[in-house]
Short mmCIF file of C-alpha atoms in Angstrom, two decimals:
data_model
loop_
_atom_site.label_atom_id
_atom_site.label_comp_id
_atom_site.label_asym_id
_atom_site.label_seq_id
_atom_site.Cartn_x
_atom_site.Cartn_y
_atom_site.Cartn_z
CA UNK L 1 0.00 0.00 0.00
CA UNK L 2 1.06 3.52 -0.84
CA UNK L 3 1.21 6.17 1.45
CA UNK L 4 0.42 9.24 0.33
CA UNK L 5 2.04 12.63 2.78
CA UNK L 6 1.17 15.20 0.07
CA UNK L 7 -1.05 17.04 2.42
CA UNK L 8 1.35 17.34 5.42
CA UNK L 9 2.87 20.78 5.89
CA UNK L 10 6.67 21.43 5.99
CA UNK L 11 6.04 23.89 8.82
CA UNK L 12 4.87 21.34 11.04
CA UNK L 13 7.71 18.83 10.35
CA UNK L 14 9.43 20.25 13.44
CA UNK L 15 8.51 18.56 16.73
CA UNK L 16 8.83 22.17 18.69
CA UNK L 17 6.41 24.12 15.78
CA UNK L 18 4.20 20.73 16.44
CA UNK L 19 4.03 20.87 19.80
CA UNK L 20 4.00 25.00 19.58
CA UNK L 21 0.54 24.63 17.55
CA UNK L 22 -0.56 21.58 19.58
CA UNK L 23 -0.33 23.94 22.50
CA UNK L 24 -2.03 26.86 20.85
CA UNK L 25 -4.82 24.91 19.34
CA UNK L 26 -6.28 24.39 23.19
CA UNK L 27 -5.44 27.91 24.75
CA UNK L 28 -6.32 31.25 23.16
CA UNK L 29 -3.05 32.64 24.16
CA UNK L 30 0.29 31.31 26.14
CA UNK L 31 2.89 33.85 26.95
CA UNK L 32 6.50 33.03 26.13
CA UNK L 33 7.89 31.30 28.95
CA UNK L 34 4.76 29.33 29.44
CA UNK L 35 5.54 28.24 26.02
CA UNK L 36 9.28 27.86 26.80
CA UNK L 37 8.29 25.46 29.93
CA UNK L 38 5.64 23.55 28.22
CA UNK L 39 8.20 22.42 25.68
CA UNK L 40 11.32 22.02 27.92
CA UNK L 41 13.38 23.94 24.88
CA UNK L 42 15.56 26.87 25.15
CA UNK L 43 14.98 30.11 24.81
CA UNK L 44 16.75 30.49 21.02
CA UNK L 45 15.23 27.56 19.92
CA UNK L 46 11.47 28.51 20.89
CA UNK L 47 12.21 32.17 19.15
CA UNK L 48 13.68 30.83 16.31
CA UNK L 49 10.78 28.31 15.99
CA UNK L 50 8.42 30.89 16.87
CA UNK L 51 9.80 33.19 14.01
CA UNK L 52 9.13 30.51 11.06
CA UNK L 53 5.44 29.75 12.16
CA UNK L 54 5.12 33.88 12.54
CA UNK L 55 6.84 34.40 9.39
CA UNK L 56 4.00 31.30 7.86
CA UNK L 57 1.54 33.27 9.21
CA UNK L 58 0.22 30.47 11.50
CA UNK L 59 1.00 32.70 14.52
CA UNK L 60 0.08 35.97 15.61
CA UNK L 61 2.03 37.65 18.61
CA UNK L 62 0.96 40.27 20.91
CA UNK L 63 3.63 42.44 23.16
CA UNK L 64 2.80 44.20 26.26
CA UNK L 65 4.23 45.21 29.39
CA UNK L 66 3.60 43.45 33.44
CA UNK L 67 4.23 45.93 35.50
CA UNK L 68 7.67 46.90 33.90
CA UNK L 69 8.89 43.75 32.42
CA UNK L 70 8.12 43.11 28.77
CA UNK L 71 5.31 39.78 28.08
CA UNK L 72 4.71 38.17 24.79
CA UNK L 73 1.72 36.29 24.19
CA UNK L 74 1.65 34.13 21.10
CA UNK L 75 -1.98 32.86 19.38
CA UNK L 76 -3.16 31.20 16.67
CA UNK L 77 -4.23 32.81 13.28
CA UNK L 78 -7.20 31.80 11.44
CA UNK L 79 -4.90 30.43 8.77
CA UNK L 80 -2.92 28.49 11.14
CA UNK L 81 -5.88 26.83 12.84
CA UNK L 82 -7.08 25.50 8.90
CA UNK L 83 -3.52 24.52 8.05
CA UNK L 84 -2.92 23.01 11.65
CA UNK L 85 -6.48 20.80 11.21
CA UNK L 86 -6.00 20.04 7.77
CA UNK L 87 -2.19 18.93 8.40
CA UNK L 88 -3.84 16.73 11.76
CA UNK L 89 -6.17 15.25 9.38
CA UNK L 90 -3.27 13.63 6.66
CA UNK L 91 -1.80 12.40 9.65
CA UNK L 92 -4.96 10.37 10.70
CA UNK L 93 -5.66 9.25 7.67
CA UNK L 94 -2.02 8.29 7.06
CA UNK L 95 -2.62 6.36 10.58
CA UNK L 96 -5.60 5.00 9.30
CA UNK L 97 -4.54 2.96 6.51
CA UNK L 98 -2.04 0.99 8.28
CA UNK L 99 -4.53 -0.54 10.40
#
């Protein structure tokens, strides 16, 4: 049998942008660090992760200040919800047929 991956997205071959969007897809918004903590990854390697689902469009940020220190609160655009489901979806169905 043939397995077909067409409709996976390159964006979400990373397992840090996966989990990022996993993350996203159950809270409206998670600040950095939550983000950071949630994924036991590093600092660079969130941003940098961050910075190619942003620069997709997936991802929407939103910068503000607590008090005096700087927060930045990440969500998920419409365009990354329908590109998030539809990549979820080739994955079960890719699951699917090897049953």
């Amino acid at each position: 049998m043939k397995l077909s991956i067409n409709g996976l997205h390159k964006a979400f071959e990373s397992r840090i942008r996966l989990g990022i969007m996993s993350a996203l897809a159950v809270n409206d918004r998670l600040d950095f660090n939550t983000l950071k903590e949630y994924l036991e990854v590093t600092d660079g390697n969130l941003a940098s992760h961050l910075k190619a689902l942003e620069k997709e469009e997936f991802i929407g940020v939103e910068k503000s200040f607590v008090g005096r220190k700087p927060n930045t609160r990440y969500f998920m655009t419409k365009e990354g919800r329908i590109a998030f489901e539809d990549h979820l979806k080739v994955l079960e169905k890719l699951i699917k047929s090897q049953k």
